[in-house]
Amino acid sequence: MTQHESEHHRSTHLPFALTILGAGSATPTLRLHQTAQLLAVGNDYVLIDCGEGTQFRLIEQRIRPGRLRYIFISHLHGDHYFGLAPLLSSLNMAGRTEDLYLFGPRGLDEVLTTIFRVSDSRLGYKLHFQIVEPDQPAFLLDHPLMTVQSIPLQHRIDCTGYLFREKPAKPHLLREKLPADVPIAYLKRLKEGLDILDAEGQLLYAAAEYTEPGPVPRSYAFCSDTRYVEELIPQLQGVNLLYHEATFLRDNSQRAAEVFHSTAEQAATIAAKAGVGRLLIGHFSSRYKQFEPFLDEARAVFPETYLAIEGQTIEI
């Protein structure tokens, strides 16, 4: 991509970027934090999983937690949500009043209700909770800029991934081609991709002539803890960026199967069969001290594989 193309790309795309906050697995280490990711969509922040200490990771990355609007939790293993109650409490102490929307498995509401009840805590903002059923893909959110669907995964307990898709952008109006006296109402219709006709139904301005297509919509799929499941492939087909857990290397594939996790090779196989643009792998077991072998194993199957590096922001 040339510098000019890159500048044009930035100018025509609203933010749709992923920041890795935690890429480790259940056992704590000093090198990796537990699972948490932040997706910036326009002016809104979307938190995906919330492992222990996530609010500290947000502070370290100079991300304002107050801009959080949506939180998606994949399952109720602690390394994916033990940071949630402290974060909600801190938002309250910071004076938040804006509604917050939480999506997650059945029982998450009971956990939070118990914590706030026994600590005599009251939130000063509305927390809207929607149960995500684990068995079938479901439409969860219709945001002005994106839609969100659930992705059924297979783990030791109910577990769900999430698919974030940008909505198609409106056509870009080529004002330099239009006469200066074109009514504003015509401009609005052309930007909707609609032709302008006169009272007799004759074509005055063709949308195809005076507009160019908007940026191609982008997509991100988050596949948290799961064993190798080929049934995921149709739902992941062609996404721009896929995050798929890779807890183990091939030499521990039997252990991966026993605990319903995946290897780097298996994650890459899913990416290759789904024809995704790029693959991110993470959730590395604490038994491993080096992560380049994960990259080598995965790239042998799917070359566009990258490690989920904490603190890194990926433009989708």
PDB file of C-alpha atoms in Angstrom:
ATOM      1  CA  MET A   1       0.000   0.000   0.000  1.00  0.00           C
ATOM      2  CA  THR A   2       1.410   3.389  -0.994  1.00  0.00           C
ATOM      3  CA  GLN A   3       1.500   6.338   1.398  1.00  0.00           C
ATOM      4  CA  HIS A   4      -1.299   8.039  -0.572  1.00  0.00           C
ATOM      5  CA  GLU A   5      -3.416   4.892  -0.501  1.00  0.00           C
ATOM      6  CA  SER A   6      -2.759   4.506   3.219  1.00  0.00           C
ATOM      7  CA  GLU A   7      -3.877   8.099   3.893  1.00  0.00           C
ATOM      8  CA  HIS A   8      -6.998   7.565   1.765  1.00  0.00           C
ATOM      9  CA  HIS A   9      -7.678   4.327   3.644  1.00  0.00           C
ATOM     10  CA  ARG A  10      -7.490   6.109   6.995  1.00  0.00           C
ATOM     11  CA  SER A  11      -9.618   9.025   5.854  1.00  0.00           C
ATOM     12  CA  THR A  12     -12.485   6.844   4.598  1.00  0.00           C
ATOM     13  CA  HIS A  13     -12.566   4.307   7.434  1.00  0.00           C
ATOM     14  CA  LEU A  14     -13.863   4.901  10.919  1.00  0.00           C
ATOM     15  CA  PRO A  15     -11.811   3.234  13.670  1.00  0.00           C
ATOM     16  CA  PHE A  16     -12.144  -0.546  13.737  1.00  0.00           C
ATOM     17  CA  ALA A  17      -9.109  -1.665  15.683  1.00  0.00           C
ATOM     18  CA  LEU A  18      -8.270  -4.370  18.210  1.00  0.00           C
ATOM     19  CA  THR A  19      -5.997  -3.913  21.229  1.00  0.00           C
ATOM     20  CA  ILE A  20      -4.680  -7.011  22.990  1.00  0.00           C
ATOM     21  CA  LEU A  21      -4.830  -6.561  26.769  1.00  0.00           C
ATOM     22  CA  GLY A  22      -4.202 -10.157  27.839  1.00  0.00           C
ATOM     23  CA  ALA A  23      -3.026 -13.210  25.869  1.00  0.00           C
ATOM     24  CA  GLY A  24      -2.296 -15.757  28.600  1.00  0.00           C
ATOM     25  CA  SER A  25      -4.261 -18.728  29.872  1.00  0.00           C
ATOM     26  CA  ALA A  26      -5.610 -19.690  33.293  1.00  0.00           C
ATOM     27  CA  THR A  27      -2.379 -20.038  35.292  1.00  0.00           C
ATOM     28  CA  PRO A  28      -0.951 -16.576  36.064  1.00  0.00           C
ATOM     29  CA  THR A  29       2.567 -15.705  34.936  1.00  0.00           C
ATOM     30  CA  LEU A  30       4.665 -12.556  35.120  1.00  0.00           C
ATOM     31  CA  ARG A  31       4.881 -12.436  31.316  1.00  0.00           C
ATOM     32  CA  LEU A  32       1.258 -12.703  30.222  1.00  0.00           C
ATOM     33  CA  HIS A  33      -2.027 -11.450  31.563  1.00  0.00           C
ATOM     34  CA  GLN A  34      -5.330 -13.263  31.344  1.00  0.00           C
ATOM     35  CA  THR A  35      -7.649 -12.913  28.374  1.00  0.00           C
ATOM     36  CA  ALA A  36      -8.998  -9.464  27.538  1.00  0.00           C
ATOM     37  CA  GLN A  37      -9.287  -7.520  24.289  1.00  0.00           C
ATOM     38  CA  LEU A  38     -10.596  -4.086  23.369  1.00  0.00           C
ATOM     39  CA  LEU A  39     -12.278  -3.391  20.032  1.00  0.00           C
ATOM     40  CA  ALA A  40     -12.630   0.269  19.026  1.00  0.00           C
ATOM     41  CA  VAL A  41     -15.655   0.785  16.767  1.00  0.00           C
ATOM     42  CA  GLY A  42     -16.081   4.423  15.806  1.00  0.00           C
ATOM     43  CA  ASN A  43     -16.196   6.300  19.120  1.00  0.00           C
ATOM     44  CA  ASP A  44     -17.285   3.291  21.161  1.00  0.00           C
ATOM     45  CA  TYR A  45     -15.151   0.767  23.026  1.00  0.00           C
ATOM     46  CA  VAL A  46     -16.110  -2.901  23.162  1.00  0.00           C
ATOM     47  CA  LEU A  47     -14.453  -5.097  25.802  1.00  0.00           C
ATOM     48  CA  ILE A  48     -14.147  -8.779  24.926  1.00  0.00           C
ATOM     49  CA  ASP A  49     -13.554 -10.926  28.006  1.00  0.00           C
ATOM     50  CA  CYS A  50     -12.232  -9.431  31.208  1.00  0.00           C
ATOM     51  CA  GLY A  51      -9.588 -11.521  32.927  1.00  0.00           C
ATOM     52  CA  GLU A  52      -8.145 -10.626  36.296  1.00  0.00           C
ATOM     53  CA  GLY A  53      -6.519  -7.182  36.331  1.00  0.00           C
ATOM     54  CA  THR A  54      -8.056  -5.960  33.080  1.00  0.00           C
ATOM     55  CA  GLN A  55      -8.690  -2.495  34.466  1.00  0.00           C
ATOM     56  CA  PHE A  56      -4.967  -2.138  35.163  1.00  0.00           C
ATOM     57  CA  ARG A  57      -4.235  -3.123  31.577  1.00  0.00           C
ATOM     58  CA  LEU A  58      -6.612  -0.410  30.373  1.00  0.00           C
ATOM     59  CA  ILE A  59      -4.776   2.148  32.505  1.00  0.00           C
ATOM     60  CA  GLU A  60      -1.395   0.957  31.197  1.00  0.00           C
ATOM     61  CA  GLN A  61      -2.592   1.383  27.616  1.00  0.00           C
ATOM     62  CA  ARG A  62      -4.007   4.836  28.420  1.00  0.00           C
ATOM     63  CA  ILE A  63      -7.479   3.697  27.430  1.00  0.00           C
ATOM     64  CA  ARG A  64     -10.308   5.577  29.106  1.00  0.00           C
ATOM     65  CA  PRO A  65     -12.622   2.957  30.648  1.00  0.00           C
ATOM     66  CA  GLY A  66     -15.427   5.504  30.649  1.00  0.00           C
ATOM     67  CA  ARG A  67     -15.744   5.063  26.867  1.00  0.00           C
ATOM     68  CA  LEU A  68     -16.701   1.422  27.308  1.00  0.00           C
ATOM     69  CA  ARG A  69     -20.209   0.798  26.041  1.00  0.00           C
ATOM     70  CA  TYR A  70     -20.383  -2.967  25.497  1.00  0.00           C
ATOM     71  CA  ILE A  71     -18.794  -5.943  27.259  1.00  0.00           C
ATOM     72  CA  PHE A  72     -18.883  -9.500  25.894  1.00  0.00           C
ATOM     73  CA  ILE A  73     -17.912 -12.431  28.141  1.00  0.00           C
ATOM     74  CA  SER A  74     -17.231 -15.811  26.521  1.00  0.00           C
ATOM     75  CA  HIS A  75     -17.623 -18.156  29.513  1.00  0.00           C
ATOM     76  CA  LEU A  76     -17.404 -18.462  33.276  1.00  0.00           C
ATOM     77  CA  HIS A  77     -13.872 -19.735  33.724  1.00  0.00           C
ATOM     78  CA  GLY A  78     -12.206 -17.190  35.966  1.00  0.00           C
ATOM     79  CA  ASP A  79      -9.403 -16.183  33.622  1.00  0.00           C
ATOM     80  CA  HIS A  80     -12.044 -14.737  31.309  1.00  0.00           C
ATOM     81  CA  TYR A  81     -14.186 -12.727  33.727  1.00  0.00           C
ATOM     82  CA  PHE A  82     -12.638 -12.349  37.210  1.00  0.00           C
ATOM     83  CA  GLY A  83     -11.717  -8.758  36.346  1.00  0.00           C
ATOM     84  CA  LEU A  84     -15.303  -7.783  35.549  1.00  0.00           C
ATOM     85  CA  ALA A  85     -16.723  -6.950  38.993  1.00  0.00           C
ATOM     86  CA  PRO A  86     -13.751  -4.732  39.944  1.00  0.00           C
ATOM     87  CA  LEU A  87     -14.000  -2.909  36.616  1.00  0.00           C
ATOM     88  CA  LEU A  88     -17.736  -2.293  37.046  1.00  0.00           C
ATOM     89  CA  SER A  89     -17.100  -1.047  40.569  1.00  0.00           C
ATOM     90  CA  SER A  90     -14.350   1.320  39.432  1.00  0.00           C
ATOM     91  CA  LEU A  91     -16.590   2.733  36.703  1.00  0.00           C
ATOM     92  CA  ASN A  92     -19.153   3.462  39.407  1.00  0.00           C
ATOM     93  CA  MET A  93     -16.607   5.171  41.656  1.00  0.00           C
ATOM     94  CA  ALA A  94     -15.502   7.276  38.684  1.00  0.00           C
ATOM     95  CA  GLY A  95     -19.039   8.631  38.480  1.00  0.00           C
ATOM     96  CA  ARG A  96     -20.297   6.831  35.408  1.00  0.00           C
ATOM     97  CA  THR A  97     -23.960   7.499  34.593  1.00  0.00           C
ATOM     98  CA  GLU A  98     -24.155   6.198  30.999  1.00  0.00           C
ATOM     99  CA  ASP A  99     -25.807   2.823  30.432  1.00  0.00           C
ATOM    100  CA  LEU A 100     -23.510  -0.183  29.961  1.00  0.00           C
ATOM    101  CA  TYR A 101     -24.458  -3.299  28.002  1.00  0.00           C
ATOM    102  CA  LEU A 102     -23.190  -6.708  29.098  1.00  0.00           C
ATOM    103  CA  PHE A 103     -23.513  -9.942  27.106  1.00  0.00           C
ATOM    104  CA  GLY A 104     -22.512 -13.283  28.569  1.00  0.00           C
ATOM    105  CA  PRO A 105     -23.477 -16.771  29.705  1.00  0.00           C
ATOM    106  CA  ARG A 106     -26.341 -17.676  31.980  1.00  0.00           C
ATOM    107  CA  GLY A 107     -25.249 -17.303  35.616  1.00  0.00           C
ATOM    108  CA  LEU A 108     -23.037 -14.258  35.116  1.00  0.00           C
ATOM    109  CA  ASP A 109     -25.831 -12.055  36.413  1.00  0.00           C
ATOM    110  CA  GLU A 110     -26.100 -14.206  39.549  1.00  0.00           C
ATOM    111  CA  VAL A 111     -22.370 -13.880  40.208  1.00  0.00           C
ATOM    112  CA  LEU A 112     -22.408 -10.102  39.883  1.00  0.00           C
ATOM    113  CA  THR A 113     -25.615  -9.734  41.896  1.00  0.00           C
ATOM    114  CA  THR A 114     -24.099 -11.759  44.753  1.00  0.00           C
ATOM    115  CA  ILE A 115     -20.856  -9.754  44.747  1.00  0.00           C
ATOM    116  CA  PHE A 116     -22.648  -6.418  44.851  1.00  0.00           C
ATOM    117  CA  ARG A 117     -25.173  -7.630  47.426  1.00  0.00           C
ATOM    118  CA  VAL A 118     -22.662  -8.934  49.969  1.00  0.00           C
ATOM    119  CA  SER A 119     -20.434  -5.873  49.495  1.00  0.00           C
ATOM    120  CA  ASP A 120     -23.449  -3.541  49.757  1.00  0.00           C
ATOM    121  CA  SER A 121     -22.475  -1.930  46.448  1.00  0.00           C
ATOM    122  CA  ARG A 122     -24.875  -0.026  44.204  1.00  0.00           C
ATOM    123  CA  LEU A 123     -24.104   1.037  40.671  1.00  0.00           C
ATOM    124  CA  GLY A 124     -24.936   4.586  39.678  1.00  0.00           C
ATOM    125  CA  TYR A 125     -25.535   3.545  36.084  1.00  0.00           C
ATOM    126  CA  LYS A 126     -27.799   1.013  34.396  1.00  0.00           C
ATOM    127  CA  LEU A 127     -26.188  -2.327  33.602  1.00  0.00           C
ATOM    128  CA  HIS A 128     -28.185  -4.139  30.933  1.00  0.00           C
ATOM    129  CA  PHE A 129     -27.460  -7.884  30.856  1.00  0.00           C
ATOM    130  CA  GLN A 130     -28.360 -10.178  27.969  1.00  0.00           C
ATOM    131  CA  ILE A 131     -27.916 -13.939  28.277  1.00  0.00           C
ATOM    132  CA  VAL A 132     -26.047 -15.495  25.361  1.00  0.00           C
ATOM    133  CA  GLU A 133     -27.297 -18.998  24.660  1.00  0.00           C
ATOM    134  CA  PRO A 134     -24.391 -21.339  23.830  1.00  0.00           C
ATOM    135  CA  ASP A 135     -25.939 -23.817  21.396  1.00  0.00           C
ATOM    136  CA  GLN A 136     -26.820 -21.863  18.242  1.00  0.00           C
ATOM    137  CA  PRO A 137     -25.485 -18.725  16.526  1.00  0.00           C
ATOM    138  CA  ALA A 138     -27.624 -15.746  17.477  1.00  0.00           C
ATOM    139  CA  PHE A 139     -27.922 -12.097  16.483  1.00  0.00           C
ATOM    140  CA  LEU A 140     -27.015 -10.072  19.583  1.00  0.00           C
ATOM    141  CA  LEU A 141     -26.512  -6.428  18.719  1.00  0.00           C
ATOM    142  CA  ASP A 142     -27.486  -3.960  16.018  1.00  0.00           C
ATOM    143  CA  HIS A 143     -25.115  -1.046  16.523  1.00  0.00           C
ATOM    144  CA  PRO A 144     -25.172   1.959  14.147  1.00  0.00           C
ATOM    145  CA  LEU A 145     -21.770   0.868  12.785  1.00  0.00           C
ATOM    146  CA  MET A 146     -21.746  -2.902  13.259  1.00  0.00           C
ATOM    147  CA  THR A 147     -23.623  -6.074  14.079  1.00  0.00           C
ATOM    148  CA  VAL A 148     -22.605  -8.738  16.598  1.00  0.00           C
ATOM    149  CA  GLN A 149     -23.420 -12.442  16.434  1.00  0.00           C
ATOM    150  CA  SER A 150     -22.549 -15.266  18.786  1.00  0.00           C
ATOM    151  CA  ILE A 151     -20.317 -18.180  17.742  1.00  0.00           C
ATOM    152  CA  PRO A 152     -21.014 -21.473  19.583  1.00  0.00           C
ATOM    153  CA  LEU A 153     -17.735 -23.017  20.788  1.00  0.00           C
ATOM    154  CA  GLN A 154     -16.971 -26.354  22.434  1.00  0.00           C
ATOM    155  CA  HIS A 155     -15.213 -26.146  25.786  1.00  0.00           C
ATOM    156  CA  ARG A 156     -15.543 -27.916  29.156  1.00  0.00           C
ATOM    157  CA  ILE A 157     -18.371 -25.541  30.043  1.00  0.00           C
ATOM    158  CA  ASP A 158     -20.701 -23.452  27.886  1.00  0.00           C
ATOM    159  CA  CYS A 159     -18.566 -21.071  25.861  1.00  0.00           C
ATOM    160  CA  THR A 160     -19.329 -18.571  23.127  1.00  0.00           C
ATOM    161  CA  GLY A 161     -17.255 -16.600  20.662  1.00  0.00           C
ATOM    162  CA  TYR A 162     -18.337 -13.392  18.968  1.00  0.00           C
ATOM    163  CA  LEU A 163     -18.423 -12.135  15.382  1.00  0.00           C
ATOM    164  CA  PHE A 164     -18.228  -8.374  14.836  1.00  0.00           C
ATOM    165  CA  ARG A 165     -19.137  -7.120  11.351  1.00  0.00           C
ATOM    166  CA  GLU A 166     -19.089  -3.543  10.122  1.00  0.00           C
ATOM    167  CA  LYS A 167     -22.210  -2.384   8.354  1.00  0.00           C
ATOM    168  CA  PRO A 168     -21.774  -1.396   4.695  1.00  0.00           C
ATOM    169  CA  ALA A 169     -20.714   2.234   4.364  1.00  0.00           C
ATOM    170  CA  LYS A 170     -22.753   4.683   2.315  1.00  0.00           C
ATOM    171  CA  PRO A 171     -21.383   5.656  -1.110  1.00  0.00           C
ATOM    172  CA  HIS A 172     -18.921   8.545  -1.242  1.00  0.00           C
ATOM    173  CA  LEU A 173     -20.322  11.568  -3.078  1.00  0.00           C
ATOM    174  CA  LEU A 174     -18.137  12.921  -5.916  1.00  0.00           C
ATOM    175  CA  ARG A 175     -19.016  16.571  -5.409  1.00  0.00           C
ATOM    176  CA  GLU A 176     -16.533  17.774  -8.028  1.00  0.00           C
ATOM    177  CA  LYS A 177     -18.650  16.094 -10.722  1.00  0.00           C
ATOM    178  CA  LEU A 178     -21.888  17.742  -9.664  1.00  0.00           C
ATOM    179  CA  PRO A 179     -23.137  21.220 -10.619  1.00  0.00           C
ATOM    180  CA  ALA A 180     -22.906  23.771  -7.826  1.00  0.00           C
ATOM    181  CA  ASP A 181     -26.666  24.324  -7.746  1.00  0.00           C
ATOM    182  CA  VAL A 182     -27.718  20.731  -7.046  1.00  0.00           C
ATOM    183  CA  PRO A 183     -30.362  20.795  -4.267  1.00  0.00           C
ATOM    184  CA  ILE A 184     -29.269  19.427  -0.896  1.00  0.00           C
ATOM    185  CA  ALA A 185     -32.151  16.947  -0.980  1.00  0.00           C
ATOM    186  CA  TYR A 186     -30.651  15.468  -4.175  1.00  0.00           C
ATOM    187  CA  LEU A 187     -27.248  15.144  -2.520  1.00  0.00           C
ATOM    188  CA  LYS A 188     -28.749  13.216   0.372  1.00  0.00           C
ATOM    189  CA  ARG A 189     -30.504  10.790  -1.987  1.00  0.00           C
ATOM    190  CA  LEU A 190     -27.362  10.259  -4.049  1.00  0.00           C
ATOM    191  CA  LYS A 191     -25.413   9.460  -0.875  1.00  0.00           C
ATOM    192  CA  GLU A 192     -27.999   6.782  -0.179  1.00  0.00           C
ATOM    193  CA  GLY A 193     -27.199   5.290  -3.577  1.00  0.00           C
ATOM    194  CA  LEU A 194     -30.513   6.450  -5.088  1.00  0.00           C
ATOM    195  CA  ASP A 195     -30.907   7.892  -8.580  1.00  0.00           C
ATOM    196  CA  ILE A 196     -32.536  11.309  -9.019  1.00  0.00           C
ATOM    197  CA  LEU A 197     -35.511  11.415 -11.394  1.00  0.00           C
ATOM    198  CA  ASP A 198     -37.556  14.382 -12.630  1.00  0.00           C
ATOM    199  CA  ALA A 199     -41.332  14.674 -12.413  1.00  0.00           C
ATOM    200  CA  GLU A 200     -41.728  12.644 -15.627  1.00  0.00           C
ATOM    201  CA  GLY A 201     -39.489   9.862 -14.347  1.00  0.00           C
ATOM    202  CA  GLN A 202     -36.523  10.822 -16.522  1.00  0.00           C
ATOM    203  CA  LEU A 203     -33.067  10.328 -15.066  1.00  0.00           C
ATOM    204  CA  LEU A 204     -31.405  13.533 -13.881  1.00  0.00           C
ATOM    205  CA  TYR A 205     -28.465  12.208 -11.861  1.00  0.00           C
ATOM    206  CA  ALA A 206     -27.342   8.586 -11.713  1.00  0.00           C
ATOM    207  CA  ALA A 207     -25.951   7.540  -8.322  1.00  0.00           C
ATOM    208  CA  ALA A 208     -23.401   5.294 -10.046  1.00  0.00           C
ATOM    209  CA  GLU A 209     -22.002   8.296 -11.956  1.00  0.00           C
ATOM    210  CA  TYR A 210     -21.777  10.742  -9.082  1.00  0.00           C
ATOM    211  CA  THR A 211     -20.727   8.443  -6.245  1.00  0.00           C
ATOM    212  CA  GLU A 212     -18.101   5.805  -5.586  1.00  0.00           C
ATOM    213  CA  PRO A 213     -18.568   2.782  -3.308  1.00  0.00           C
ATOM    214  CA  GLY A 214     -17.762   3.230   0.348  1.00  0.00           C
ATOM    215  CA  PRO A 215     -15.000   1.243   2.059  1.00  0.00           C
ATOM    216  CA  VAL A 216     -15.426  -2.522   2.141  1.00  0.00           C
ATOM    217  CA  PRO A 217     -16.935  -3.566   5.507  1.00  0.00           C
ATOM    218  CA  ARG A 218     -14.511  -5.200   7.919  1.00  0.00           C
ATOM    219  CA  SER A 219     -15.029  -8.127  10.272  1.00  0.00           C
ATOM    220  CA  TYR A 220     -13.457  -9.635  13.378  1.00  0.00           C
ATOM    221  CA  ALA A 221     -14.156 -13.039  14.936  1.00  0.00           C
ATOM    222  CA  PHE A 222     -13.163 -13.903  18.511  1.00  0.00           C
ATOM    223  CA  CYS A 223     -12.944 -17.626  19.257  1.00  0.00           C
ATOM    224  CA  SER A 224     -12.122 -18.053  22.907  1.00  0.00           C
ATOM    225  CA  ASP A 225     -11.484 -21.395  24.629  1.00  0.00           C
ATOM    226  CA  THR A 226     -12.515 -24.260  22.361  1.00  0.00           C
ATOM    227  CA  ARG A 227     -11.407 -27.571  21.018  1.00  0.00           C
ATOM    228  CA  TYR A 228     -10.884 -28.010  17.270  1.00  0.00           C
ATOM    229  CA  VAL A 229     -14.372 -27.619  15.765  1.00  0.00           C
ATOM    230  CA  GLU A 230     -14.775 -27.617  11.995  1.00  0.00           C
ATOM    231  CA  GLU A 231     -18.430 -26.632  12.392  1.00  0.00           C
ATOM    232  CA  LEU A 232     -17.127 -23.103  13.067  1.00  0.00           C
ATOM    233  CA  ILE A 233     -15.813 -22.730   9.536  1.00  0.00           C
ATOM    234  CA  PRO A 234     -18.997 -21.579   7.725  1.00  0.00           C
ATOM    235  CA  GLN A 235     -19.580 -18.779  10.243  1.00  0.00           C
ATOM    236  CA  LEU A 236     -15.934 -17.662  10.047  1.00  0.00           C
ATOM    237  CA  GLN A 237     -15.750 -17.746   6.261  1.00  0.00           C
ATOM    238  CA  GLY A 238     -13.809 -14.809   4.878  1.00  0.00           C
ATOM    239  CA  VAL A 239     -13.510 -12.691   8.039  1.00  0.00           C
ATOM    240  CA  ASN A 240     -10.713 -10.144   7.916  1.00  0.00           C
ATOM    241  CA  LEU A 241      -9.223 -11.059  11.282  1.00  0.00           C
ATOM    242  CA  LEU A 242      -9.733 -14.204  13.358  1.00  0.00           C
ATOM    243  CA  TYR A 243      -8.549 -14.690  16.916  1.00  0.00           C
ATOM    244  CA  HIS A 244      -8.449 -18.388  17.787  1.00  0.00           C
ATOM    245  CA  GLU A 245      -7.017 -19.799  20.973  1.00  0.00           C
ATOM    246  CA  ALA A 246      -3.845 -21.889  20.668  1.00  0.00           C
ATOM    247  CA  THR A 247      -3.149 -23.091  24.185  1.00  0.00           C
ATOM    248  CA  PHE A 248      -0.801 -25.930  23.196  1.00  0.00           C
ATOM    249  CA  LEU A 249       1.663 -27.045  20.551  1.00  0.00           C
ATOM    250  CA  ARG A 250       1.177 -30.153  18.441  1.00  0.00           C
ATOM    251  CA  ASP A 251       3.208 -32.332  20.821  1.00  0.00           C
ATOM    252  CA  ASN A 252       0.513 -31.756  23.455  1.00  0.00           C
ATOM    253  CA  SER A 253      -2.457 -32.371  21.152  1.00  0.00           C
ATOM    254  CA  GLN A 254      -3.758 -35.210  23.356  1.00  0.00           C
ATOM    255  CA  ARG A 255      -3.742 -32.927  26.397  1.00  0.00           C
ATOM    256  CA  ALA A 256      -5.480 -30.243  24.321  1.00  0.00           C
ATOM    257  CA  ALA A 257      -8.251 -32.669  23.417  1.00  0.00           C
ATOM    258  CA  GLU A 258      -8.673 -33.758  27.040  1.00  0.00           C
ATOM    259  CA  VAL A 259      -9.216 -30.211  28.303  1.00  0.00           C
ATOM    260  CA  PHE A 260     -11.120 -28.932  25.242  1.00  0.00           C
ATOM    261  CA  HIS A 261      -8.429 -26.601  23.964  1.00  0.00           C
ATOM    262  CA  SER A 262      -6.680 -26.222  20.614  1.00  0.00           C
ATOM    263  CA  THR A 263      -3.127 -26.381  19.289  1.00  0.00           C
ATOM    264  CA  ALA A 264      -1.497 -23.737  17.112  1.00  0.00           C
ATOM    265  CA  GLU A 265      -1.703 -26.106  14.161  1.00  0.00           C
ATOM    266  CA  GLN A 266      -5.431 -26.644  14.715  1.00  0.00           C
ATOM    267  CA  ALA A 267      -6.120 -22.909  14.952  1.00  0.00           C
ATOM    268  CA  ALA A 268      -4.259 -22.403  11.674  1.00  0.00           C
ATOM    269  CA  THR A 269      -6.223 -25.209  10.048  1.00  0.00           C
ATOM    270  CA  ILE A 270      -9.495 -23.499  10.961  1.00  0.00           C
ATOM    271  CA  ALA A 271      -8.167 -20.211   9.530  1.00  0.00           C
ATOM    272  CA  ALA A 272      -7.040 -21.852   6.301  1.00  0.00           C
ATOM    273  CA  LYS A 273     -10.304 -23.709   5.744  1.00  0.00           C
ATOM    274  CA  ALA A 274     -12.345 -20.577   6.505  1.00  0.00           C
ATOM    275  CA  GLY A 275     -10.273 -18.444   4.132  1.00  0.00           C
ATOM    276  CA  VAL A 276      -9.766 -15.649   6.660  1.00  0.00           C
ATOM    277  CA  GLY A 277      -7.493 -12.689   6.026  1.00  0.00           C
ATOM    278  CA  ARG A 278      -5.279 -12.932   9.118  1.00  0.00           C
ATOM    279  CA  LEU A 279      -5.086 -15.172  12.177  1.00  0.00           C
ATOM    280  CA  LEU A 280      -4.167 -14.128  15.716  1.00  0.00           C
ATOM    281  CA  ILE A 281      -3.288 -16.858  18.194  1.00  0.00           C
ATOM    282  CA  GLY A 282      -3.130 -16.542  21.958  1.00  0.00           C
ATOM    283  CA  HIS A 283      -4.177 -18.064  25.314  1.00  0.00           C
ATOM    284  CA  PHE A 284      -0.769 -19.729  25.548  1.00  0.00           C
ATOM    285  CA  SER A 285      -0.283 -22.287  28.315  1.00  0.00           C
ATOM    286  CA  SER A 286       2.043 -21.208  31.124  1.00  0.00           C
ATOM    287  CA  ARG A 287       4.159 -24.335  30.516  1.00  0.00           C
ATOM    288  CA  TYR A 288       5.695 -22.621  27.475  1.00  0.00           C
ATOM    289  CA  LYS A 289       8.437 -20.041  27.906  1.00  0.00           C
ATOM    290  CA  GLN A 290       8.954 -19.262  24.210  1.00  0.00           C
ATOM    291  CA  PHE A 291       6.162 -18.420  21.768  1.00  0.00           C
ATOM    292  CA  GLU A 292       7.955 -18.471  18.418  1.00  0.00           C
ATOM    293  CA  PRO A 293       7.284 -22.225  18.112  1.00  0.00           C
ATOM    294  CA  PHE A 294       3.554 -21.421  18.112  1.00  0.00           C
ATOM    295  CA  LEU A 295       4.101 -19.069  15.197  1.00  0.00           C
ATOM    296  CA  ASP A 296       6.249 -21.575  13.302  1.00  0.00           C
ATOM    297  CA  GLU A 297       3.726 -24.380  13.781  1.00  0.00           C
ATOM    298  CA  ALA A 298       0.776 -22.261  12.694  1.00  0.00           C
ATOM    299  CA  ARG A 299       2.496 -20.586   9.727  1.00  0.00           C
ATOM    300  CA  ALA A 300       3.344 -23.975   8.270  1.00  0.00           C
ATOM    301  CA  VAL A 301      -0.417 -24.319   7.720  1.00  0.00           C
ATOM    302  CA  PHE A 302      -1.553 -20.689   7.424  1.00  0.00           C
ATOM    303  CA  PRO A 303       1.236 -18.170   6.658  1.00  0.00           C
ATOM    304  CA  GLU A 304      -0.784 -15.084   7.686  1.00  0.00           C
ATOM    305  CA  THR A 305      -0.612 -16.026  11.371  1.00  0.00           C
ATOM    306  CA  TYR A 306       0.524 -13.620  14.080  1.00  0.00           C
ATOM    307  CA  LEU A 307       0.988 -13.804  17.829  1.00  0.00           C
ATOM    308  CA  ALA A 308      -1.421 -11.885  20.047  1.00  0.00           C
ATOM    309  CA  ILE A 309       1.076  -9.498  21.634  1.00  0.00           C
ATOM    310  CA  GLU A 310      -0.108  -7.650  24.712  1.00  0.00           C
ATOM    311  CA  GLY A 311      -0.284  -3.893  24.196  1.00  0.00           C
ATOM    312  CA  GLN A 312      -0.409  -4.242  20.425  1.00  0.00           C
ATOM    313  CA  THR A 313      -3.181  -2.563  18.439  1.00  0.00           C
ATOM    314  CA  ILE A 314      -4.188  -4.157  15.150  1.00  0.00           C
ATOM    315  CA  GLU A 315      -6.049  -2.131  12.517  1.00  0.00           C
ATOM    316  CA  ILE A 316      -8.623  -4.436  10.965  1.00  0.00           C
TER     317      ILE A 316
END
